[in-house]
Coordinates of C-alpha atoms in Angstrom, one line a residue:
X92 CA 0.0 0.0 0.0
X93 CA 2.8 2.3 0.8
X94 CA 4.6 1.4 -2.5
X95 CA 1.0 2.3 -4.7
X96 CA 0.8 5.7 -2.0
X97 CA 4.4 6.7 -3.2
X98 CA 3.8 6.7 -7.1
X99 CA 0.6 8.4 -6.7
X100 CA 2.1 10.5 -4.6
X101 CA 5.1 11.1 -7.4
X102 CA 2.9 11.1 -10.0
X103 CA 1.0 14.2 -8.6
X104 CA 4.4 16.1 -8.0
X105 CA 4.9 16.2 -11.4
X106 CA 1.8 17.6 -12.5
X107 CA 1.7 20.4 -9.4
X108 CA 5.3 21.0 -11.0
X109 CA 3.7 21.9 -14.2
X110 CA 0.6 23.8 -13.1
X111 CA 1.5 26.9 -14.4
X112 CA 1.3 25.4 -17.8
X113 CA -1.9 22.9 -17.3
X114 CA -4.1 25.7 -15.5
X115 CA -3.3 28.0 -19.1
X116 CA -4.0 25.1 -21.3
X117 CA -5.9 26.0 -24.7
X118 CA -8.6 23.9 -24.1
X119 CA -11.3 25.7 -26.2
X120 CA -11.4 28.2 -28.3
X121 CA -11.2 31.7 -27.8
X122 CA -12.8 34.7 -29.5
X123 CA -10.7 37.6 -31.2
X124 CA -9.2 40.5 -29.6
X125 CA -8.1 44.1 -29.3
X126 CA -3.9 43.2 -29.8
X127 CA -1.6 42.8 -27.4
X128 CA 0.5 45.9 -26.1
X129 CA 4.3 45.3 -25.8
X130 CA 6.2 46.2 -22.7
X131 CA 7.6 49.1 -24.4
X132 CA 4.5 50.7 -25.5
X133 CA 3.8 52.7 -22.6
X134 CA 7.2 54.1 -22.8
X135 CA 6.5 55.4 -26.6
X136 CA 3.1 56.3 -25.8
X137 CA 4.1 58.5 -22.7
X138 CA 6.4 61.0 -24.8
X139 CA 6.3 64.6 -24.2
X140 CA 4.1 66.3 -27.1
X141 CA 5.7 67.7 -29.9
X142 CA 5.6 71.6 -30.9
X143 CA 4.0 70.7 -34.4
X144 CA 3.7 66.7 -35.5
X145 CA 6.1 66.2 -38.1
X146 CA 4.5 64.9 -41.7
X147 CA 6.4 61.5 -43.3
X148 CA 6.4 59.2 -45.2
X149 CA 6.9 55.7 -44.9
X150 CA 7.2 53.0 -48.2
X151 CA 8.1 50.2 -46.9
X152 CA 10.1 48.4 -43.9
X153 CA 12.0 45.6 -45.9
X154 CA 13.1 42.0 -44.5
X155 CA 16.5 41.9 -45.1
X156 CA 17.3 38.9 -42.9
X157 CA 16.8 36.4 -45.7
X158 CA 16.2 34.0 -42.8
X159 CA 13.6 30.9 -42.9
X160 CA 12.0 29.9 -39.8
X161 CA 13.9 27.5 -37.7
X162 CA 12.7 23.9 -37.8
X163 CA 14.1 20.7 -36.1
X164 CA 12.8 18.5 -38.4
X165 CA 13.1 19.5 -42.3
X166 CA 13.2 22.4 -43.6
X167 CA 10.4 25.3 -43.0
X168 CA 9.8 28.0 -45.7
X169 CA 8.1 30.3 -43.6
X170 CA 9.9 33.4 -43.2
X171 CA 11.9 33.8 -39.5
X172 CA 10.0 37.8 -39.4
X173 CA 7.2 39.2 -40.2
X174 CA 6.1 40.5 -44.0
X175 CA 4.3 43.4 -42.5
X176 CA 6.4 45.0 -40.8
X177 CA 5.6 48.3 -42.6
X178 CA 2.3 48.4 -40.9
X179 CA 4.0 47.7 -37.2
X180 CA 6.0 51.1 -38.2
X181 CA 3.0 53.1 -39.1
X182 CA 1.6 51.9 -35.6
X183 CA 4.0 52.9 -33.6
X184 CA 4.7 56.0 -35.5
X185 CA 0.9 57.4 -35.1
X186 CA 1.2 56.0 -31.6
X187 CA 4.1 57.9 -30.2
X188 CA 2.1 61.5 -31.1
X189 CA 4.9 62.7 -33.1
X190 CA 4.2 62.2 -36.3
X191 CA 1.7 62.6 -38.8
X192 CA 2.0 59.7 -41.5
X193 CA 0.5 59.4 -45.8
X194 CA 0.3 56.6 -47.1
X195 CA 2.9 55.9 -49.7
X196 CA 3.5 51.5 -49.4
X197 CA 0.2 51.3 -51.9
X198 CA 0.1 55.0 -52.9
X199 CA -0.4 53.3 -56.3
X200 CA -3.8 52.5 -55.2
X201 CA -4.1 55.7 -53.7
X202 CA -3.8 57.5 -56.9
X203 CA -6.3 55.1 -58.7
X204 CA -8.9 55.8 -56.1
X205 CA -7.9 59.6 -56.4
X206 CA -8.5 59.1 -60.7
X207 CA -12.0 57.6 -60.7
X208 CA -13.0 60.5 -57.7
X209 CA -12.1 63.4 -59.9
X210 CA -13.7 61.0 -63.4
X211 CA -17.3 60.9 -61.2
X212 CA -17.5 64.8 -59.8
X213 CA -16.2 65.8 -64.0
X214 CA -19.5 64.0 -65.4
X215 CA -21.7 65.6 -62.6
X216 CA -19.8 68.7 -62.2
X217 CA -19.9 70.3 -65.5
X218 CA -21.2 73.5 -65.3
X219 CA -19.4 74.6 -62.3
X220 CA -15.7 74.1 -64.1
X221 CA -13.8 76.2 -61.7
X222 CA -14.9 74.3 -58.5
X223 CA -12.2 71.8 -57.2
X224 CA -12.2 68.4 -58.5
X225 CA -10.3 67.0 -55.0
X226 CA -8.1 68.6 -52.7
X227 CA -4.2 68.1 -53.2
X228 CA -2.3 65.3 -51.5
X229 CA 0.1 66.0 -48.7
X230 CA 3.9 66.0 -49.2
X231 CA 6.0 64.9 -46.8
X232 CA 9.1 66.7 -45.3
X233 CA 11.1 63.5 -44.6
X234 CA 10.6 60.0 -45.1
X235 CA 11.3 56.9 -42.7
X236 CA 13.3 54.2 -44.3
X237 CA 15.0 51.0 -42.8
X238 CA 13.9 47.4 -42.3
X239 CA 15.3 44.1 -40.5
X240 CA 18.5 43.5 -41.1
X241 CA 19.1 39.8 -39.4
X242 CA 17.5 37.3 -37.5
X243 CA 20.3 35.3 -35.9
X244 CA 18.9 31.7 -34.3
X245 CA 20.8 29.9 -31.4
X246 CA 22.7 32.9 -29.9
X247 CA 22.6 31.0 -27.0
X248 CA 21.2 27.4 -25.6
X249 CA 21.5 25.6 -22.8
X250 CA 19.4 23.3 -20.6
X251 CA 19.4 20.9 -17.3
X252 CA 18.3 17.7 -16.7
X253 CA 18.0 14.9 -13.8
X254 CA 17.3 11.2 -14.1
X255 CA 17.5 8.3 -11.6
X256 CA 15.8 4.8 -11.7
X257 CA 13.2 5.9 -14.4
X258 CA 12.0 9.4 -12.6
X259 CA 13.3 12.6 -13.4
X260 CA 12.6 16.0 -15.6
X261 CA 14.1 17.9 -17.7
X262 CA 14.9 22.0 -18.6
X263 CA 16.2 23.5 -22.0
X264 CA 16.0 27.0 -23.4
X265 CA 16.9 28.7 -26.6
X266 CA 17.6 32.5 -27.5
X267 CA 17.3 34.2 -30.8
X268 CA 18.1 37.9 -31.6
X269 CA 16.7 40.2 -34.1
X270 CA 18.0 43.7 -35.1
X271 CA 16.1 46.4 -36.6
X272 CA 17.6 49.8 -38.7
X273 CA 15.1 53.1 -38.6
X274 CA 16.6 56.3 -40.5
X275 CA 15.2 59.7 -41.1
X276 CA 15.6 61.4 -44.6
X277 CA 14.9 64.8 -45.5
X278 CA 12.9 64.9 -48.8
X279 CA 14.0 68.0 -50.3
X280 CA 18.0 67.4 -49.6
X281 CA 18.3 63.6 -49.2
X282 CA 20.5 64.1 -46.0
X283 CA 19.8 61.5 -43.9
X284 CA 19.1 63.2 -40.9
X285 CA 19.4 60.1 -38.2
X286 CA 19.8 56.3 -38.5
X287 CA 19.5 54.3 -35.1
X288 CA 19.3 50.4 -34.6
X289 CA 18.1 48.7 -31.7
X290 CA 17.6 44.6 -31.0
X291 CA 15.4 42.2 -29.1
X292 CA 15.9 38.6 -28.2
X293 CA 13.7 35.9 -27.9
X294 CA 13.3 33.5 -25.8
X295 CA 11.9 29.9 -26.3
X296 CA 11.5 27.3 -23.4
X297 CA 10.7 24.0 -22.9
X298 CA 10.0 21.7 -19.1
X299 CA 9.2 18.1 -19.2
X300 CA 8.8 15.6 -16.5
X301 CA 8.2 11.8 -16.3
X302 CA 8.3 8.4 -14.3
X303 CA 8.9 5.0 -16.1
X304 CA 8.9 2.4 -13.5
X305 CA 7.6 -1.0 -13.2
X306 CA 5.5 -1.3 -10.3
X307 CA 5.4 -5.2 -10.4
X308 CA 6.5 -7.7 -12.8
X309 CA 4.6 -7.1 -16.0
X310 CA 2.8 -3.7 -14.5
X311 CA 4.6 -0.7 -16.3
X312 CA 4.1 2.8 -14.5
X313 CA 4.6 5.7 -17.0
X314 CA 3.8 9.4 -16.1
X315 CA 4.8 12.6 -18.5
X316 CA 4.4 15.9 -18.4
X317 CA 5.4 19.0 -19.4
X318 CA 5.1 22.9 -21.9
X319 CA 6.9 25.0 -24.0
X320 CA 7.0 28.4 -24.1
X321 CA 7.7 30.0 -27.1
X322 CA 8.1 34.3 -27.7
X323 CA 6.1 35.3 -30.9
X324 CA 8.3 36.6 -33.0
X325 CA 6.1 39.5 -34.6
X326 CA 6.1 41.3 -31.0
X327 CA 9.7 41.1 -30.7
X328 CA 9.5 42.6 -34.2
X329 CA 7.4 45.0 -33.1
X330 CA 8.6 45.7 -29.7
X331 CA 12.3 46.3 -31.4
X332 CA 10.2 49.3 -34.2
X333 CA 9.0 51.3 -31.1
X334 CA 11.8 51.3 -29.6
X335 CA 13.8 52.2 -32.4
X336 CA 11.0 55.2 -33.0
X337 CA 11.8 56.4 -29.9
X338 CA 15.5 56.1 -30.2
X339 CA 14.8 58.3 -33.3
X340 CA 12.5 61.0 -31.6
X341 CA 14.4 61.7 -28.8
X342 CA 18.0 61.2 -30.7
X343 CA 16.6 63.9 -33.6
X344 CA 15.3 66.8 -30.0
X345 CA 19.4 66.3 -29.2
X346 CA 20.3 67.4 -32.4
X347 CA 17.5 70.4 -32.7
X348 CA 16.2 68.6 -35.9
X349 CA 12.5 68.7 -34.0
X350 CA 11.5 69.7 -31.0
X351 CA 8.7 68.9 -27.7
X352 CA 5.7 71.5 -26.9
X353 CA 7.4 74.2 -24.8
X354 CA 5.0 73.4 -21.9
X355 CA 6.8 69.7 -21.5
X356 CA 10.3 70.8 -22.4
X357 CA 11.2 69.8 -18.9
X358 CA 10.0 66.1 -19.4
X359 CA 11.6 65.8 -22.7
X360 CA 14.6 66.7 -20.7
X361 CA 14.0 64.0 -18.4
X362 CA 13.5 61.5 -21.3
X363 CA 16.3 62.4 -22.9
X364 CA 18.8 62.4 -20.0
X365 CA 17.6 58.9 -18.8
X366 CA 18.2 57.9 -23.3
X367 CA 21.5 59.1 -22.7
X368 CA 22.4 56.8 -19.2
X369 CA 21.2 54.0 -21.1
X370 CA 23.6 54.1 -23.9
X371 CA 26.2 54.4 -22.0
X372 CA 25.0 51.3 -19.7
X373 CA 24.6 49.5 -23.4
X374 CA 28.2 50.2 -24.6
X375 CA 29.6 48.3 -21.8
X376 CA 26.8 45.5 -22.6
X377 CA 27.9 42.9 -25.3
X378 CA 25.5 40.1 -27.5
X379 CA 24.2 38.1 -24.5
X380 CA 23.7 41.1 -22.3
X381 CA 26.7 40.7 -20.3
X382 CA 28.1 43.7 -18.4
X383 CA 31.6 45.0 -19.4
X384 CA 34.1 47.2 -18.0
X385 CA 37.2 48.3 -18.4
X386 CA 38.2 48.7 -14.7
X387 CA 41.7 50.0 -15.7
X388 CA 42.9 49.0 -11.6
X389 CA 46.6 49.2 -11.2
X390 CA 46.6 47.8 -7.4
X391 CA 43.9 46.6 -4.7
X392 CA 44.3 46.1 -1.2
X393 CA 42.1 43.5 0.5
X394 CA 41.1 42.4 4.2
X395 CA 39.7 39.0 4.7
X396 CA 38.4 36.7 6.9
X397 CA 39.5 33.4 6.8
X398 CA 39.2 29.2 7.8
X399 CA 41.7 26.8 8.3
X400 CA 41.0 23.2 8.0
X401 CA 43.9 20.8 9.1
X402 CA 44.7 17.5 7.2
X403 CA 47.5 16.1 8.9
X404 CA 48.3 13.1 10.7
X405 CA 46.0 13.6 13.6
X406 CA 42.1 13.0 13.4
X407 CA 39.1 14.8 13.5
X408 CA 40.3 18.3 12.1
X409 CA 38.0 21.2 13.0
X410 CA 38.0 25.1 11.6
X411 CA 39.6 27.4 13.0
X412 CA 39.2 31.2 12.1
X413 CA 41.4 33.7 11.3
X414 CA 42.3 37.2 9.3
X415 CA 44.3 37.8 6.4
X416 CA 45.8 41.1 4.8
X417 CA 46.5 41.3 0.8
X418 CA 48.1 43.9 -1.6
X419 CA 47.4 42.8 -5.4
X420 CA 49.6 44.3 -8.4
X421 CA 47.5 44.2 -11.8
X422 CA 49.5 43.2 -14.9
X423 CA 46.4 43.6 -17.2
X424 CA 43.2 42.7 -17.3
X425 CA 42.9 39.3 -16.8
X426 CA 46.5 38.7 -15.0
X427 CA 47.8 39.7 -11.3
X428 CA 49.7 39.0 -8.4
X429 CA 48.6 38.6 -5.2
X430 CA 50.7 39.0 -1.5
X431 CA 49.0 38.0 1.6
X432 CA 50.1 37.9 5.4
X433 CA 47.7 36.2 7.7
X434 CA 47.2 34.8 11.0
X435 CA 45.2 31.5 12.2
X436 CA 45.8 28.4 14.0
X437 CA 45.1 24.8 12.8
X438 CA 43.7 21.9 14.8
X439 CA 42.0 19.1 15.7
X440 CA 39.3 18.6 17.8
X441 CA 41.8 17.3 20.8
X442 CA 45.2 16.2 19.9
X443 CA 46.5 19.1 17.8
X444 CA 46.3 22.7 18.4
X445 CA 48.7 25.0 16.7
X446 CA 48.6 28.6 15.7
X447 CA 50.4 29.6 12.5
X448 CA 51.5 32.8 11.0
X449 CA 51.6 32.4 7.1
X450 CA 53.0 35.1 4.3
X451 CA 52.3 33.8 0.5
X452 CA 52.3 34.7 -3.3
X453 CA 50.6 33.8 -6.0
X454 CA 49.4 34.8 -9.5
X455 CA 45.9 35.2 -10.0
X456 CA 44.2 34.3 -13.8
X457 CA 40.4 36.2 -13.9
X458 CA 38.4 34.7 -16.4
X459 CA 35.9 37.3 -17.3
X460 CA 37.9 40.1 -16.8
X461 CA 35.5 42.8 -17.7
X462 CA 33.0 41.3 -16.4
X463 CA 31.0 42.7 -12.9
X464 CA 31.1 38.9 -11.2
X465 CA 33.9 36.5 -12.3
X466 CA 35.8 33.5 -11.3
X467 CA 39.4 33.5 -10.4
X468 CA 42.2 30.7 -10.9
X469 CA 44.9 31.1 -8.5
X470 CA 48.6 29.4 -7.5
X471 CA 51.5 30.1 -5.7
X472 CA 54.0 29.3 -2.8
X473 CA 54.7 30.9 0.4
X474 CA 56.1 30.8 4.3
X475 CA 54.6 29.2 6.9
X476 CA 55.8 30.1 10.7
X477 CA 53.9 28.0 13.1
X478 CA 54.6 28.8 16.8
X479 CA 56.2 26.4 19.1
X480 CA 59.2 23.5 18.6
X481 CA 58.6 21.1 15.4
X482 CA 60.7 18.2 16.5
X483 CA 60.6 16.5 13.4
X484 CA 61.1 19.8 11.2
X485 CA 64.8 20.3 9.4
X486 CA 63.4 23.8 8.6
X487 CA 65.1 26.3 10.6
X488 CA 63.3 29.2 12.4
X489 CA 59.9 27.2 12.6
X490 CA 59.7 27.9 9.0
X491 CA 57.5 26.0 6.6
X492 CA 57.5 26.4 2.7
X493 CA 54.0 25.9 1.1
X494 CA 52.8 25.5 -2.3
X495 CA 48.7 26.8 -2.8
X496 CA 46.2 26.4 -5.8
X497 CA 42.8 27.3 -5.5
X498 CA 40.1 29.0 -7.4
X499 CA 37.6 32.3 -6.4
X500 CA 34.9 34.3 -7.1
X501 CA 35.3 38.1 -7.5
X502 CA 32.5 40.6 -7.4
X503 CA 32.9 44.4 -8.2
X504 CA 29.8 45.9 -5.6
X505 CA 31.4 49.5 -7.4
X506 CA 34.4 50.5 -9.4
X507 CA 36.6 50.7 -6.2
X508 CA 35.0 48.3 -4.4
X509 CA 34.6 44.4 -4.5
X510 CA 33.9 41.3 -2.2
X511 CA 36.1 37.8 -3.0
X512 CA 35.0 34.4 -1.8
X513 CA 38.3 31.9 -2.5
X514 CA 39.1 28.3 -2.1
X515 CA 42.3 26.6 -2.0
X516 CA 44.2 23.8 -0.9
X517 CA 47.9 24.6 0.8
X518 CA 50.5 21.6 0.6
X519 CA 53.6 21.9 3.0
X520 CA 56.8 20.9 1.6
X521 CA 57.5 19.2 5.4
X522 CA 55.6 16.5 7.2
X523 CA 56.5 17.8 10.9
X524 CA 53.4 20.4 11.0
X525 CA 51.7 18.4 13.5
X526 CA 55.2 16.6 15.0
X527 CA 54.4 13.2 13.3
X528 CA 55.7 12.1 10.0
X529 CA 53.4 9.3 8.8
X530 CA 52.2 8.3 5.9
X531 CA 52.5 9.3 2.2
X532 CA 51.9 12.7 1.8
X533 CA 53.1 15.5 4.0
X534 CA 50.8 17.7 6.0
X535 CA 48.5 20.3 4.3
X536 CA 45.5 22.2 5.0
X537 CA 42.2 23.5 3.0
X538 CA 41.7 27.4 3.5
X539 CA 38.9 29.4 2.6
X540 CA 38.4 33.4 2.4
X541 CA 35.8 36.2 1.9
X542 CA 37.0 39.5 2.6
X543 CA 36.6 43.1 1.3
X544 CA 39.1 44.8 -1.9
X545 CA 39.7 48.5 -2.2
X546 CA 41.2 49.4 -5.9
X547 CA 43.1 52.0 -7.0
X548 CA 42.4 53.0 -10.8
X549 CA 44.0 54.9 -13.2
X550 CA 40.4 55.7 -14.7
X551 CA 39.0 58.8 -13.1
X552 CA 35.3 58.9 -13.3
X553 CA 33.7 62.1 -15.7

């Protein structure tokens, strides 16, 4: 009974695991819509007014990705993007309150339409011939060129998975990117006035779950479950045209080509000072979002506390805590050197008990090193003075030489200021640490670290 209890039991946890998905299940069907508003629609909506809407014209927003849709299995001839991407623009243009936009993508039907008006008011208009057969079409002062330039599939993957006796789930993800181009051109000089680009990845996701386990001879168990999440491409499309819309509005007020209603200037100053932190932040940023900096640190100094934990001869090893001081020269990015002096003691829980003074070098490998958070690799040599006689030592002055490797974690809270959380194991070159040579190995001892660094840069901040 307590077997049958524990499937059931299993089974269920997988489901509960995958509620989000089953209570959203498409069951039925649904009736249409109003559409969906991006994240980044309130942002374009919420610009300051300008002094007078500006009049364009827009033709067409190309595909120029030349990208199919990726499939698994054969080969798709769907496009990866959207076809209509010129009407997304005209959206978003009308939308932000800046501009006032003709139609020029079918202006071909336009002029047809325009034709038969004028043919129908001549055959019943005759004897008024100085009256207006239709009022003129409006020109536009600049037109609004661009399109998507790439859809680049798998910038990134990655996934997790577990799996014991026949139970166990599984997570993967994918991440695509798509760039879009927006520029302004005058009409009467064909300058082009502004050109901006922005991006937008999207993000696909799959969860599965199951159990395959035979519950007695010839009785088979089998329990699945699982969704996908997939990001529609046509709002990343169209998420990417706003924003580009709005990199162009408020990039075109810097350069006095337009500007906002006088009584929101002060807004428009606000907008355009938070546009400006932004593309600072997004010069540092690379492909996969990623954060980099060019520290340009010459030297850090660092206090820590530290643990000791004694492999020796003796049993039962306990930690013991202590401090440690460091001064780090920087070579270049990625490459340093290290000094620390510290004090502990090492010990076990009753036979040893020893407190040691230690000064070491090493050289320190980071391997993101413009990164915010990165890992360290670390190795080096060093003193050890513990205190008291070391009978068995041939060391003189109580000194013990030490060879260390370890590995860290380095975190920049500021520019001057980070946290470090290291590992490493430290091998004495002597076995009479603890007075007793026995064994194969000599003495040595795991020591951990998280302390505070201070760094001096040659980078002053503007």
């Amino acid at each position: 009974m307590k077997k049958y209890l524990w499937i059931i039991i299993t089974a269920l946890s997988w489901v509960v695991s995958g509620c989000g998905a089953y209570l959203n299940q498409p069951m039925k069907t649904t009736r249409a819509r109003i559409g969906e508003q991006t994240p980044f629609s309130f942002h374009l909506r919420n610009l300051p007014q300008p002094e007078e809407p500006i009049i364009v014209a827009v033709y067409k927003l190309r595909d120029q990705t030349g990208q199919y849709k990726p499939s698994e299995v054969g080969t798709s001839w769907s496009t990866a993007v959207t076809q209509g991407a010129t009407n997304i623009l005209i959206k978003a243009l009308m939308d932000s309150g800046w501009f006032t936009v003709i139609e020029r993508e079918n202006v071909g039907n336009l002029l047809n339409e325009r034709k038969i008006i004028r043919s129908t008011r001549m055959e019943f208009n005759r004897e008024n011939a100085g009256q207006a057969l239709i009022s003129p079409l409006l020109f536009a002062g600049m037109i609004i060129e661009g399109g998507i330039v790439s859809y680049e599939s798998n910038i990134m993957t990655g996934g997790i998975g577990v799996r014991y006796f026949g139970a166990g789930g599984s997570g993967k993800y994918r991440q695509d990117r798509v760039t879009v181009y927006l520029r302004a051109i005058a009409t009467k000089s064909g300058r082009v006035l502004k050109n901006v680009y922005t991006s937008k990845t999207l993000l696909s996701q799959a969860v599965d779950g199951g159990l395959f386990r035979f519950v007695r001879f010839s009785r088979l168990l089998e329990v699945e479950t699982g969704f996908t999440y997939n990001e529609p491409a046509d709002m990343a499309v169209t998420e990417a045209i706003e924003k580009a819309v709005y990199s162009l509005i408020l990039e075109g007020a810097q350069e006095g080509l337009w500007r906002a209603d006088s009584s929101q200037q002060n807004l428009m100053n606000g907008a355009m000072a938070a546009y400006e932190v932004e593309k600072e932040e997004m010069e540092q940023v690379d492909l996969v979002g990623r954060n980099h900096v060019d520290h340009g640190h010459y030297s850090s100094f660092s206090i820590s506390g530290t643990s000791l934990l004694y492999q020796g001869d003796y049993p039962n090893p306990r930690f013991r805590p202590g401090v440690e001081a460091g001064l780090t020269a920087v070579f270049s990015s990625g490459l340093s050197f290290h000094l620390g002096f510290g004090k502990s003691s090492l010990a076990t829980e009753q036979a040893f008990d020893r407190k040691v003074t230690y000064f070491d070098g090493s050289t320190r490998l980071r391997l993101l090193p413009t990164d915010r958070i990165s890992p360290f690799l670390f190795a080096g040599g060093g003193l050890m003075m513990p205190e008291g006689e070391m009978p068995s030592s041939n060391i003189p002055s109580n000194m013990l030489l030490k060879l260390h490797a370890g590995l860290g974690l380095e975190y920049f809270v500021t520019d001057f200021l980070g946290l470090e959380l290291a590992l490493d194991n430290n091998y004495l070159m002597s076995d009479g640490l603890d007075g007793v040579v026995n064994g194969k190995y000599n003495d040595f001892f795991y020591r951990s670290r998280l302390g505070l660094k201070y760094y001096l840069s040659r980078n002053k901040k503007k």
